[in-house]
Short mmCIF file of C-alpha atoms in Angstrom, two decimals:
data_model
loop_
_atom_site.label_atom_id
_atom_site.label_comp_id
_atom_site.label_asym_id
_atom_site.label_seq_id
_atom_site.Cartn_x
_atom_site.Cartn_y
_atom_site.Cartn_z
CA UNK A 1 0.00 0.00 0.00
CA UNK A 2 1.70 3.17 -1.19
CA UNK A 3 -0.42 5.72 0.64
CA UNK A 4 -2.96 6.23 3.40
CA UNK A 5 -5.69 7.57 1.10
CA UNK A 6 -5.66 4.32 -0.87
CA UNK A 7 -5.83 2.34 2.37
CA UNK A 8 -8.90 4.29 3.50
CA UNK A 9 -10.57 3.75 0.15
CA UNK A 10 -9.96 0.00 0.08
CA UNK A 11 -11.14 -0.24 3.69
CA UNK A 12 -14.35 1.61 2.75
CA UNK A 13 -13.75 4.52 5.14
CA UNK A 14 -13.42 7.02 2.29
CA UNK A 15 -16.23 6.95 -0.24
CA UNK A 16 -15.47 5.09 -3.46
CA UNK A 17 -18.58 6.48 -5.09
CA UNK A 18 -17.53 8.10 -8.31
CA UNK A 19 -18.22 11.78 -8.87
CA UNK A 20 -20.40 12.36 -11.88
CA UNK A 21 -18.36 14.77 -13.93
CA UNK A 22 -19.99 16.88 -16.61
CA UNK A 23 -20.33 15.24 -20.01
CA UNK A 24 -21.99 16.67 -23.10
CA UNK A 25 -22.88 15.13 -26.47
CA UNK A 26 -23.17 18.58 -28.03
CA UNK A 27 -19.71 19.60 -26.81
CA UNK A 28 -18.22 16.28 -27.92
CA UNK A 29 -19.50 16.94 -31.45
CA UNK A 30 -18.66 20.67 -31.53
CA UNK A 31 -15.10 20.25 -30.27
CA UNK A 32 -14.22 17.01 -32.08
CA UNK A 33 -11.39 18.55 -34.09
CA UNK A 34 -9.76 20.07 -31.04
CA UNK A 35 -10.29 17.40 -28.38
CA UNK A 36 -10.03 14.18 -30.40
CA UNK A 37 -7.96 15.10 -33.48
CA UNK A 38 -5.67 17.63 -31.71
CA UNK A 39 -6.24 20.35 -34.28
CA UNK A 40 -5.42 23.86 -33.18
CA UNK A 41 -5.56 26.93 -35.42
CA UNK A 42 -2.86 28.80 -37.34
CA UNK A 43 -3.52 32.41 -38.34
CA UNK A 44 -3.28 32.87 -42.13
CA UNK A 45 -2.28 36.53 -41.66
CA UNK A 46 0.53 36.26 -39.10
CA UNK A 47 1.15 32.54 -38.59
CA UNK A 48 0.36 32.49 -34.85
CA UNK A 49 -0.60 29.01 -33.61
CA UNK A 50 -3.26 28.45 -30.95
CA UNK A 51 -4.36 25.38 -29.00
CA UNK A 52 -7.10 25.42 -27.75
CA UNK A 53 -8.53 26.74 -31.02
CA UNK A 54 -9.25 30.44 -31.47
CA UNK A 55 -11.41 32.24 -34.04
CA UNK A 56 -9.80 35.63 -33.35
CA UNK A 57 -5.99 35.56 -33.56
CA UNK A 58 -4.44 36.42 -30.21
CA UNK A 59 -1.60 38.27 -31.91
CA UNK A 60 -3.10 40.19 -34.86
CA UNK A 61 -6.85 39.98 -34.08
CA UNK A 62 -7.73 38.63 -37.58
CA UNK A 63 -11.20 37.06 -37.35
CA UNK A 64 -11.95 33.66 -38.88
CA UNK A 65 -8.75 33.79 -40.97
CA UNK A 66 -7.19 30.55 -39.83
CA UNK A 67 -6.34 27.08 -41.05
CA UNK A 68 -6.32 23.86 -39.04
CA UNK A 69 -2.91 22.95 -37.66
CA UNK A 70 -2.02 19.98 -35.47
CA UNK A 71 -0.57 20.36 -32.02
CA UNK A 72 2.82 18.58 -32.01
CA UNK A 73 2.73 15.24 -30.14
CA UNK A 74 5.94 15.57 -28.14
CA UNK A 75 7.56 18.15 -25.89
CA UNK A 76 9.30 18.91 -22.61
CA UNK A 77 7.85 19.58 -19.16
CA UNK A 78 7.93 23.30 -18.30
CA UNK A 79 6.39 22.87 -14.84
CA UNK A 80 4.19 20.39 -12.96
CA UNK A 81 2.50 19.52 -9.64
CA UNK A 82 1.38 16.32 -7.88
CA UNK A 83 -2.28 16.60 -6.92
CA UNK A 84 -3.56 14.59 -3.92
CA UNK A 85 -6.94 16.36 -3.99
CA UNK A 86 -8.13 15.31 -7.45
CA UNK A 87 -10.22 12.12 -7.12
CA UNK A 88 -8.17 9.20 -8.45
CA UNK A 89 -7.82 5.49 -7.66
CA UNK A 90 -4.06 6.00 -7.77
CA UNK A 91 -3.15 9.42 -6.30
CA UNK A 92 -1.36 11.70 -6.78
CA UNK A 93 -2.52 12.89 -10.19
CA UNK A 94 0.46 14.54 -11.85
CA UNK A 95 -0.50 17.58 -13.94
CA UNK A 96 2.14 18.93 -16.28
CA UNK A 97 2.58 22.05 -18.43
CA UNK A 98 4.47 21.03 -21.55
CA UNK A 99 6.16 23.11 -24.26
CA UNK A 100 5.62 21.09 -27.43
CA UNK A 101 8.50 20.57 -29.86
CA UNK A 102 7.92 23.06 -32.67
CA UNK A 103 5.49 25.30 -30.76
CA UNK A 104 2.30 25.18 -28.77
CA UNK A 105 1.71 24.25 -25.18
CA UNK A 106 -0.33 21.52 -23.49
CA UNK A 107 -1.54 21.20 -19.90
CA UNK A 108 -2.86 17.86 -18.74
CA UNK A 109 -2.45 14.64 -16.81
CA UNK A 110 0.81 12.72 -16.86
CA UNK A 111 0.37 8.96 -16.82
CA UNK A 112 2.43 5.73 -16.99
CA UNK A 113 5.03 7.36 -14.77
CA UNK A 114 6.26 7.19 -11.17
CA UNK A 115 5.42 10.66 -9.73
CA UNK A 116 8.80 10.72 -7.94
CA UNK A 117 10.60 10.63 -11.32
CA UNK A 118 8.91 13.71 -12.82
CA UNK A 119 11.27 16.62 -13.52
CA UNK A 120 11.24 19.95 -15.34
CA UNK A 121 12.73 19.37 -18.80
CA UNK A 122 11.60 15.71 -18.98
CA UNK A 123 10.65 14.66 -22.57
CA UNK A 124 7.00 13.55 -22.80
CA UNK A 125 4.51 12.68 -25.52
CA UNK A 126 0.73 12.73 -25.96
CA UNK A 127 -1.24 9.50 -25.71
CA UNK A 128 -4.98 9.06 -26.44
CA UNK A 129 -6.87 7.85 -23.38
CA UNK A 130 -10.33 7.01 -22.10
CA UNK A 131 -11.61 9.50 -19.52
CA UNK A 132 -14.81 9.42 -17.43
CA UNK A 133 -18.20 8.06 -18.41
CA UNK A 134 -21.32 10.21 -18.39
CA UNK A 135 -24.54 10.77 -20.33
CA UNK A 136 -24.22 7.25 -21.73
CA UNK A 137 -20.81 7.59 -23.36
CA UNK A 138 -17.12 7.67 -22.54
CA UNK A 139 -15.13 10.86 -22.89
CA UNK A 140 -11.79 10.49 -24.65
CA UNK A 141 -8.89 12.93 -24.52
CA UNK A 142 -5.13 13.12 -24.44
CA UNK A 143 -2.76 12.49 -21.56
CA UNK A 144 1.00 12.86 -21.37
CA UNK A 145 3.47 10.05 -20.80
CA UNK A 146 7.27 9.83 -20.70
CA UNK A 147 8.74 9.57 -24.20
CA UNK A 148 9.77 6.08 -25.18
CA UNK A 149 13.49 5.85 -25.72
CA UNK A 150 14.08 5.09 -29.39
CA UNK B 1 -10.52 61.92 -16.64
CA UNK B 2 -9.34 59.42 -14.08
CA UNK B 3 -11.13 58.23 -10.96
CA UNK B 4 -8.53 59.87 -8.71
CA UNK B 5 -10.02 61.83 -5.77
CA UNK B 6 -13.56 61.61 -7.13
CA UNK B 7 -14.90 58.95 -4.74
CA UNK B 8 -14.66 58.73 -0.93
CA UNK B 9 -15.18 55.73 1.34
CA UNK B 10 -16.95 56.93 4.50
CA UNK B 11 -17.98 53.73 6.24
CA UNK B 12 -16.92 50.08 6.29
CA UNK B 13 -18.10 46.92 8.05
CA UNK B 14 -17.61 43.17 8.09
CA UNK B 15 -18.98 40.10 9.85
CA UNK B 16 -16.64 37.75 11.62
CA UNK B 17 -15.17 35.31 9.12
CA UNK B 18 -15.38 31.56 9.70
CA UNK B 19 -18.10 28.92 9.97
CA UNK B 20 -21.11 31.20 10.49
CA UNK B 21 -23.69 28.43 10.90
CA UNK B 22 -25.86 30.74 13.03
CA UNK B 23 -26.25 33.25 10.19
CA UNK B 24 -27.91 32.95 6.78
CA UNK B 25 -26.49 34.58 3.65
CA UNK B 26 -28.91 37.47 4.16
CA UNK B 27 -28.05 37.78 7.89
CA UNK B 28 -24.38 38.18 6.99
CA UNK B 29 -25.16 40.83 4.34
CA UNK B 30 -27.27 42.69 6.92
CA UNK B 31 -24.62 42.52 9.69
CA UNK B 32 -21.87 43.86 7.42
CA UNK B 33 -24.01 46.69 6.04
CA UNK B 34 -25.30 47.80 9.47
CA UNK B 35 -21.75 47.92 10.80
CA UNK B 36 -20.86 50.18 7.86
CA UNK B 37 -23.99 52.29 8.54
CA UNK B 38 -22.93 52.68 12.20
CA UNK B 39 -19.41 53.64 11.10
CA UNK B 40 -20.72 56.34 8.74
CA UNK B 41 -23.70 57.44 10.84
CA UNK B 42 -26.04 56.70 7.94
CA UNK B 43 -28.97 54.41 7.17
CA UNK B 44 -30.76 52.81 4.23
CA UNK B 45 -32.81 55.94 3.49
CA UNK B 46 -29.53 57.77 2.70
CA UNK B 47 -28.53 55.22 0.01
CA UNK B 48 -29.23 55.55 -3.73
CA UNK B 49 -28.02 52.19 -5.07
CA UNK B 50 -25.97 49.10 -4.24
CA UNK B 51 -23.63 46.57 -5.83
CA UNK B 52 -23.41 42.99 -4.57
CA UNK B 53 -20.43 40.70 -5.20
CA UNK B 54 -21.00 36.95 -4.89
CA UNK B 55 -19.16 34.29 -6.85
CA UNK B 56 -21.38 31.25 -6.43
CA UNK B 57 -25.08 31.36 -5.53
CA UNK B 58 -25.04 27.58 -6.08
CA UNK B 59 -23.44 27.08 -2.66
CA UNK B 60 -26.33 28.52 -0.70
CA UNK B 61 -29.80 27.97 -2.15
CA UNK B 62 -29.12 30.40 -5.02
CA UNK B 63 -28.77 33.35 -2.62
CA UNK B 64 -26.68 36.04 -4.28
CA UNK B 65 -27.70 35.28 -7.85
CA UNK B 66 -29.24 38.77 -8.13
CA UNK B 67 -29.30 42.04 -6.23
CA UNK B 68 -32.54 40.99 -4.52
CA UNK B 69 -30.52 38.91 -2.02
CA UNK B 70 -29.15 42.18 -0.62
CA UNK B 71 -32.29 44.30 -1.03
CA UNK B 72 -34.48 41.83 0.88
CA UNK B 73 -32.71 41.81 4.28
CA UNK B 74 -32.17 45.61 4.16
CA UNK B 75 -35.67 46.46 2.92
CA UNK B 76 -33.75 48.39 0.27
CA UNK B 77 -36.71 48.47 -2.16
CA UNK B 78 -37.12 49.82 -4.80
CA UNK B 79 -33.54 51.03 -5.27
CA UNK B 80 -31.30 49.44 -7.91
CA UNK B 81 -29.00 46.62 -6.76
CA UNK B 82 -26.59 45.03 -9.25
CA UNK B 83 -24.97 41.67 -8.65
CA UNK B 84 -21.46 41.30 -10.05
CA UNK B 85 -19.22 38.25 -10.39
CA UNK B 86 -15.58 37.99 -11.46
CA UNK B 87 -14.11 34.86 -9.84
CA UNK B 88 -12.18 35.91 -6.69
CA UNK B 89 -12.28 39.57 -7.80
CA UNK B 90 -16.09 39.64 -7.31
CA UNK B 91 -15.89 41.75 -4.12
CA UNK B 92 -13.54 44.37 -5.55
CA UNK B 93 -15.66 44.47 -8.71
CA UNK B 94 -18.62 45.47 -6.49
CA UNK B 95 -16.55 48.34 -5.03
CA UNK B 96 -15.19 49.35 -8.45
CA UNK B 97 -18.62 49.49 -10.07
CA UNK B 98 -20.09 51.32 -7.06
CA UNK B 99 -17.29 53.89 -7.41
CA UNK B 100 -18.21 54.43 -11.07
CA UNK B 101 -21.84 54.92 -9.96
CA UNK B 102 -20.72 57.83 -7.76
CA UNK B 103 -18.13 59.24 -10.19
CA UNK B 104 -20.69 59.31 -13.01
CA UNK B 105 -22.83 61.72 -10.98
CA UNK B 106 -25.82 59.37 -11.17
CA UNK B 107 -25.73 58.51 -7.44
CA UNK B 108 -24.62 60.46 -4.37
CA UNK B 109 -24.33 57.61 -1.86
CA UNK B 110 -23.97 53.90 -2.64
CA UNK B 111 -23.25 50.56 -0.98
CA UNK B 112 -20.69 47.99 -2.13
CA UNK B 113 -21.24 44.62 -0.47
CA UNK B 114 -19.58 41.22 -0.81
CA UNK B 115 -21.09 38.04 0.60
CA UNK B 116 -20.24 34.34 0.29
CA UNK B 117 -21.56 31.38 2.27
CA UNK B 118 -19.33 28.38 1.59
CA UNK B 119 -19.40 26.16 4.68
CA UNK B 120 -22.96 24.79 4.69
CA UNK B 121 -22.43 22.21 1.97
CA UNK B 122 -20.93 18.72 2.25
CA UNK B 123 -17.40 18.36 0.80
CA UNK B 124 -18.82 16.91 -2.43
CA UNK B 125 -20.90 20.06 -2.91
CA UNK B 126 -18.08 22.47 -2.08
CA UNK B 127 -16.71 24.98 -4.55
CA UNK B 128 -13.52 22.91 -4.63
CA UNK B 129 -15.39 19.73 -5.63
CA UNK B 130 -17.65 21.50 -8.12
CA UNK B 131 -14.53 22.91 -9.73
CA UNK B 132 -13.41 19.32 -10.27
CA UNK B 133 -16.52 17.78 -11.79
CA UNK B 134 -18.62 20.58 -13.31
CA UNK B 135 -15.97 22.18 -15.53
CA UNK B 136 -15.01 21.40 -19.15
CA UNK B 137 -15.42 17.64 -19.63
CA UNK B 138 -11.92 16.97 -20.96
CA UNK B 139 -9.71 20.07 -21.17
CA UNK B 140 -9.97 20.73 -17.42
CA UNK B 141 -9.85 17.13 -16.16
CA UNK B 142 -7.20 16.76 -13.50
CA UNK B 143 -7.45 20.36 -12.35
CA UNK B 144 -8.25 21.55 -8.82
CA UNK B 145 -8.02 25.03 -7.27
CA UNK B 146 -4.68 24.42 -5.50
CA UNK B 147 -3.60 22.42 -8.54
CA UNK B 148 -3.73 25.55 -10.67
CA UNK B 149 -1.32 27.42 -8.37
CA UNK B 150 1.05 24.59 -7.40
CA UNK B 151 2.85 24.50 -10.81
CA UNK B 152 3.78 28.15 -10.19
CA UNK B 153 5.56 27.10 -6.97
CA UNK B 154 7.39 24.29 -8.82
CA UNK B 155 8.62 26.66 -11.53
CA UNK B 156 9.42 29.42 -8.98
CA UNK B 157 11.64 27.02 -6.99
CA UNK B 158 13.32 25.82 -10.20
CA UNK B 159 13.97 29.34 -11.50
CA UNK B 160 15.13 31.09 -8.33
CA UNK B 161 16.27 28.31 -5.97
CA UNK B 162 13.64 28.85 -3.25
CA UNK B 163 11.93 25.95 -1.44
CA UNK B 164 8.99 24.97 0.75
CA UNK B 165 10.59 26.78 3.72
CA UNK B 166 10.31 30.05 1.78
CA UNK B 167 6.57 29.48 1.33
CA UNK B 168 6.15 28.55 5.01
CA UNK B 169 7.28 32.05 6.01
CA UNK B 170 4.18 33.51 4.33
CA UNK B 171 1.84 31.18 6.26
CA UNK B 172 3.58 31.93 9.59
CA UNK B 173 3.39 35.71 9.02
CA UNK B 174 -0.28 35.68 8.02
CA UNK B 175 -1.35 33.36 10.85
CA UNK B 176 0.42 35.66 13.32
CA UNK B 177 -1.47 38.67 11.94
CA UNK B 178 -4.73 36.69 11.98
CA UNK B 179 -4.17 35.77 15.63
CA UNK B 180 -4.50 39.51 16.42
CA UNK B 181 -7.66 39.95 14.32
CA UNK B 182 -10.87 39.22 16.27
CA UNK B 183 -12.76 38.63 13.00
CA UNK B 184 -10.30 36.14 11.47
CA UNK B 185 -11.28 32.55 10.56
CA UNK B 186 -8.08 31.07 12.07
CA UNK B 187 -6.71 32.76 15.19
CA UNK B 188 -3.79 30.51 16.17
CA UNK B 189 -0.18 31.47 15.50
CA UNK B 190 1.76 28.64 13.84
CA UNK B 191 5.43 27.76 13.35
CA UNK B 192 7.37 26.91 10.18
CA UNK B 193 7.52 23.35 11.48
CA UNK B 194 3.68 23.09 11.49
CA UNK B 195 3.59 24.20 7.86
CA UNK B 196 6.37 21.88 6.71
CA UNK B 197 4.97 18.80 8.49
CA UNK B 198 1.40 19.26 7.20
CA UNK B 199 0.04 16.77 4.65
CA UNK B 200 0.51 17.58 0.97
CA UNK B 201 -2.54 18.88 -0.88
CA UNK B 202 -0.95 19.48 -4.26
CA UNK B 203 2.79 18.94 -3.93
CA UNK B 204 4.63 21.34 -3.41
CA UNK B 205 1.69 23.02 -1.60
CA UNK B 206 0.77 21.52 1.78
CA UNK B 207 -2.32 22.10 3.90
CA UNK B 208 -0.94 25.28 5.51
CA UNK B 209 -0.03 26.73 2.11
CA UNK B 210 -3.76 26.86 1.27
CA UNK B 211 -6.42 29.32 2.39
CA UNK B 212 -9.69 27.92 3.77
CA UNK B 213 -13.24 28.23 2.41
CA UNK B 214 -15.15 30.59 4.66
CA UNK B 215 -18.49 32.24 5.41
CA UNK B 216 -18.45 36.02 5.60
CA UNK B 217 -19.64 39.39 4.36
CA UNK B 218 -18.19 42.90 4.12
CA UNK B 219 -19.57 46.29 3.14
CA UNK B 220 -18.37 49.76 2.21
CA UNK B 221 -20.25 53.06 1.75
CA UNK B 222 -19.06 55.29 -1.08
CA UNK B 223 -19.91 58.93 -1.78
CA UNK B 224 -18.37 62.09 -3.23
CA UNK B 225 -15.46 63.77 -1.37
CA UNK B 226 -17.63 66.92 -1.01
CA UNK B 227 -20.42 65.05 0.80
CA UNK B 228 -17.88 63.16 2.92
CA UNK B 229 -16.35 66.49 3.99
CA UNK B 230 -19.78 67.98 4.79
CA UNK B 231 -20.65 64.97 6.95
CA UNK B 232 -17.41 65.57 8.91
CA UNK B 233 -16.46 61.91 8.64
CA UNK B 234 -12.97 60.43 8.68
CA UNK B 235 -12.99 59.33 5.05
CA UNK B 236 -10.52 57.75 2.62
CA UNK B 237 -10.20 58.57 -1.09
CA UNK B 238 -9.90 56.21 -4.05
CA UNK B 239 -6.65 57.27 -5.77
CA UNK B 240 -6.62 54.65 -8.51
CA UNK B 241 -8.27 51.39 -9.49
CA UNK B 242 -7.49 48.95 -12.25
CA UNK B 243 -9.08 45.74 -13.47
CA UNK B 244 -7.33 43.59 -16.05
CA UNK B 245 -8.54 40.44 -17.82
CA UNK B 246 -5.61 38.79 -19.55
CA UNK B 247 -6.58 35.18 -20.36
CA UNK B 248 -9.54 32.81 -20.58
CA UNK B 249 -10.25 30.33 -17.79
CA UNK B 250 -9.31 26.98 -19.34
CA UNK B 251 -6.84 28.22 -21.94
CA UNK B 252 -4.56 30.19 -19.57
CA UNK B 253 -2.32 27.20 -18.79
CA UNK B 254 -1.93 26.53 -22.55
CA UNK B 255 -0.62 30.04 -23.30
CA UNK B 256 3.06 30.07 -24.21
CA UNK B 257 3.66 33.59 -22.84
CA UNK B 258 2.47 32.51 -19.36
CA UNK B 259 5.76 32.01 -17.50
CA UNK B 260 4.21 30.51 -14.32
CA UNK B 261 6.28 32.98 -12.28
CA UNK B 262 3.63 35.64 -11.76
CA UNK B 263 0.46 37.11 -13.25
CA UNK B 264 0.21 39.47 -16.21
CA UNK B 265 -3.28 40.42 -14.95
CA UNK B 266 -1.83 41.82 -11.70
CA UNK B 267 0.92 43.72 -13.53
CA UNK B 268 -1.63 45.30 -15.90
CA UNK B 269 -4.16 46.17 -13.18
CA UNK B 270 -1.41 47.64 -10.97
CA UNK B 271 -0.03 49.72 -13.88
CA UNK B 272 -3.49 51.28 -14.36
CA UNK B 273 -4.04 51.96 -10.66
CA UNK B 274 -0.51 53.35 -10.15
CA UNK B 275 -0.78 55.62 -13.21
CA UNK B 276 -4.07 57.08 -11.93
CA UNK B 277 -2.74 57.49 -8.39
CA UNK B 278 0.64 58.89 -9.51
CA UNK B 279 2.55 56.11 -7.75
CA UNK B 280 6.10 55.80 -9.16
CA UNK B 281 7.83 53.60 -6.58
CA UNK B 282 5.26 51.34 -4.88
CA UNK B 283 7.79 49.87 -2.44
CA UNK B 284 8.33 53.34 -0.91
CA UNK B 285 4.99 55.03 -1.56
CA UNK B 286 2.56 52.27 -0.45
CA UNK B 287 2.47 51.92 3.36
CA UNK B 288 0.11 48.99 3.90
CA UNK B 289 -1.37 46.37 1.57
CA UNK B 290 -3.87 43.51 1.44
CA UNK B 291 -2.97 41.11 -1.38
CA UNK B 292 -4.47 37.88 -2.68
CA UNK B 293 -2.76 35.05 -0.75
CA UNK B 294 -5.08 32.19 -1.82
CA UNK B 295 -1.91 30.09 -1.61
CA UNK B 296 1.43 31.05 -0.05
CA UNK B 297 3.18 31.09 -3.45
CA UNK B 298 0.60 33.59 -4.73
CA UNK B 299 1.59 36.16 -2.10
CA UNK B 300 5.26 35.94 -3.12
CA UNK B 301 4.62 36.47 -6.83
CA UNK B 302 2.14 39.25 -5.97
CA UNK B 303 4.98 41.19 -4.28
CA UNK B 304 6.85 41.06 -7.58
CA UNK B 305 3.87 41.78 -9.85
CA UNK B 306 2.84 44.75 -7.68
CA UNK B 307 6.37 46.18 -7.80
CA UNK B 308 7.12 45.76 -4.09
CA UNK B 309 10.38 44.10 -5.24
CA UNK B 310 12.03 42.91 -8.46
CA UNK B 311 11.12 39.66 -10.25
CA UNK B 312 12.50 36.73 -8.26
CA UNK B 313 12.89 38.74 -5.05
CA UNK B 314 9.56 37.83 -3.38
CA UNK B 315 11.19 34.97 -1.47
CA UNK B 316 13.98 37.33 -0.41
CA UNK B 317 11.79 40.12 1.04
CA UNK B 318 9.54 37.73 3.00
CA UNK B 319 12.74 36.37 4.59
CA UNK B 320 13.92 39.88 5.45
CA UNK B 321 10.64 40.69 7.22
CA UNK B 322 9.83 43.61 4.90
CA UNK B 323 6.16 42.59 4.74
CA UNK B 324 5.76 41.62 8.42
CA UNK B 325 3.48 43.65 10.70
CA UNK B 326 6.50 45.66 11.91
CA UNK B 327 8.22 45.76 8.50
CA UNK B 328 8.62 48.63 6.02
CA UNK B 329 5.61 47.52 3.97
CA UNK B 330 3.22 45.37 6.05
CA UNK B 331 1.19 43.00 3.83
CA UNK B 332 -2.01 41.23 4.91
CA UNK B 333 -2.22 42.72 8.39
CA UNK B 334 -5.70 41.11 8.58
CA UNK B 335 -4.18 37.64 8.33
CA UNK B 336 -4.97 37.56 4.62
CA UNK B 337 -7.03 34.91 2.86
CA UNK B 338 -4.77 32.38 4.56
CA UNK B 339 -5.81 33.17 8.14
CA UNK B 340 -8.63 35.75 8.00
CA UNK B 341 -10.36 33.40 5.55
CA UNK B 342 -11.69 33.58 2.00
CA UNK B 343 -15.45 33.98 1.47
CA UNK B 344 -14.85 34.66 -2.21
CA UNK B 345 -17.34 37.46 -2.90
CA UNK B 346 -16.62 39.14 0.45
CA UNK B 347 -12.82 39.10 0.27
CA UNK B 348 -12.24 42.17 -1.94
CA UNK B 349 -14.64 44.33 0.08
CA UNK B 350 -13.11 43.05 3.32
CA UNK B 351 -9.64 44.06 2.06
CA UNK B 352 -10.87 47.57 1.29
CA UNK B 353 -12.46 47.74 4.77
CA UNK B 354 -9.23 46.56 6.43
CA UNK B 355 -7.02 49.02 4.57
CA UNK B 356 -9.47 51.90 5.21
CA UNK B 357 -9.34 51.04 8.93
CA UNK B 358 -5.53 50.93 8.89
CA UNK B 359 -5.44 54.36 7.25
CA UNK B 360 -7.84 55.76 9.86
CA UNK B 361 -5.80 54.29 12.74
CA UNK B 362 -8.52 51.87 13.83
CA UNK B 363 -6.78 48.50 13.57
CA UNK B 364 -6.08 47.88 17.26
CA UNK B 365 -3.21 45.49 17.90
CA UNK B 366 -2.55 45.26 14.17
CA UNK B 367 -2.25 49.01 13.64
CA UNK B 368 0.71 50.00 11.46
CA UNK B 369 2.64 53.22 12.18
CA UNK B 370 2.10 55.17 9.01
CA UNK B 371 -0.57 54.56 6.37
CA UNK B 372 -1.14 57.50 4.02
CA UNK B 373 -1.33 55.24 0.96
CA UNK B 374 -2.79 51.73 1.02
CA UNK B 375 -3.29 49.03 -1.61
CA UNK B 376 -5.72 46.15 -2.11
CA UNK B 377 -5.35 43.37 -4.69
CA UNK B 378 -7.45 40.37 -5.67
CA UNK B 379 -6.65 37.75 -8.29
CA UNK B 380 -9.39 35.71 -9.95
CA UNK B 381 -9.80 32.28 -11.52
CA UNK B 382 -6.48 30.78 -12.56
CA UNK B 383 -5.03 34.30 -12.32
CA UNK B 384 -6.64 35.52 -15.51
CA UNK B 385 -8.33 38.52 -13.82
CA UNK B 386 -6.85 40.93 -11.28
CA UNK B 387 -8.11 44.04 -9.54
CA UNK B 388 -5.91 46.62 -7.78
CA UNK B 389 -6.99 49.65 -5.72
CA UNK B 390 -4.78 52.45 -4.41
CA UNK B 391 -6.39 54.29 -1.49
CA UNK B 392 -5.17 57.55 0.05
CA UNK B 393 -5.82 59.94 2.89
CA UNK B 394 -7.49 63.25 1.86
#
């Protein structure tokens, strides 16, 4: 047993009842490009990349003058924290801010990794994962994991 | 034309902060306002309008979702009451908008009130839990309130070589100040050892690096300097006020120009307030300040963003005692969010009330020596909104 919170959960002292996080069919459909296909936007006027997607460029204010551009899949950890508050069967949840190779930034959960090994500068990559269930479907999104050594 | 010297604060009040199970939302609003009335020697018939700051009506039977929640306990009918909300800046937004009401010439005498009741819900219904499961279904998953601020501490340590002991100094200072404040949520002094041995909430932030959730209300009465002078009241002037919105809620952490070492919103809001007030060197010209210490790391980066020291020097000046009660620039003499408590909508108004009392020499054991210029600062959401006030003696 690696921590006391897990012990309390297995023992039944702490509730194991799942929270029911917000899910939305409409949002799933509307944001498919961004959340499932990792498309951000690149301004056709000034070339500024944005993820999450933006209709008005945050540099030159051009409206609806963008093309789809993918967020790079790999990058390096800029900063992070180990969250014991976020409900998880295996706390802590490591959240990392990552500067992607070639531009763009991602902020999300780091998985497949011993929290003690996480460091600023660590190379990581995006991996497609199943998230919570709600409204009769599973949410899917991206997590980070340490880069496989090639 | 700037807001400088066009609005006076002539009365302030606040409930005790803490678990106010004996008071409803409306009771707290009433208590805070009547204390402000007593301070100013005024009553409801003297008021023209009011602004009410509450972040989350969902925590208390939808009380605070409109101005009616303030009008009802005061029998304020049929005057206009506007409810405002801007994350943790909700209280200061009430004061800011009330000030514009006076400065526009539309109203002579107005109320700015902040109220939040956070303790009467089970943990699963708390603002902290709702933040976890009611936000964006995928982009925000894994985020918590302390989780948004903890990566700043990680980067701050990495960049400047500080550690958890640096953060602990903020908690010790603010708990000491809170121990002298009869209205504070937590009134026990603590040691660095207590902070460092506390369980981790979001590593590197432990339990004593985090402010509590709190019940409380605060009120301020605003009028023109001419009326304040006629009433022969000990009043304080608004010298400058700035609000800056610099990012969206969910996207802020994805922005490449966000260095996780401070807040652009605070720097922008402070620049506006300082320009209006004519403040050139805040470290020397500001004598007392209440700043947004939702987490210990936040207070340190606030020092830097507000120009109390250079970038990277926040950890240095807390160690030197500059911001202690007996320092050159006392910060959070109330105990701050950390020890006085953080009823979100009330906090900004409470800060204004505390600084006004310091400037009028009414802060008892916490009274600072000289306070001709005071500052209040709140930071909202993930740090995407900030509000800064500079207050001055006439």
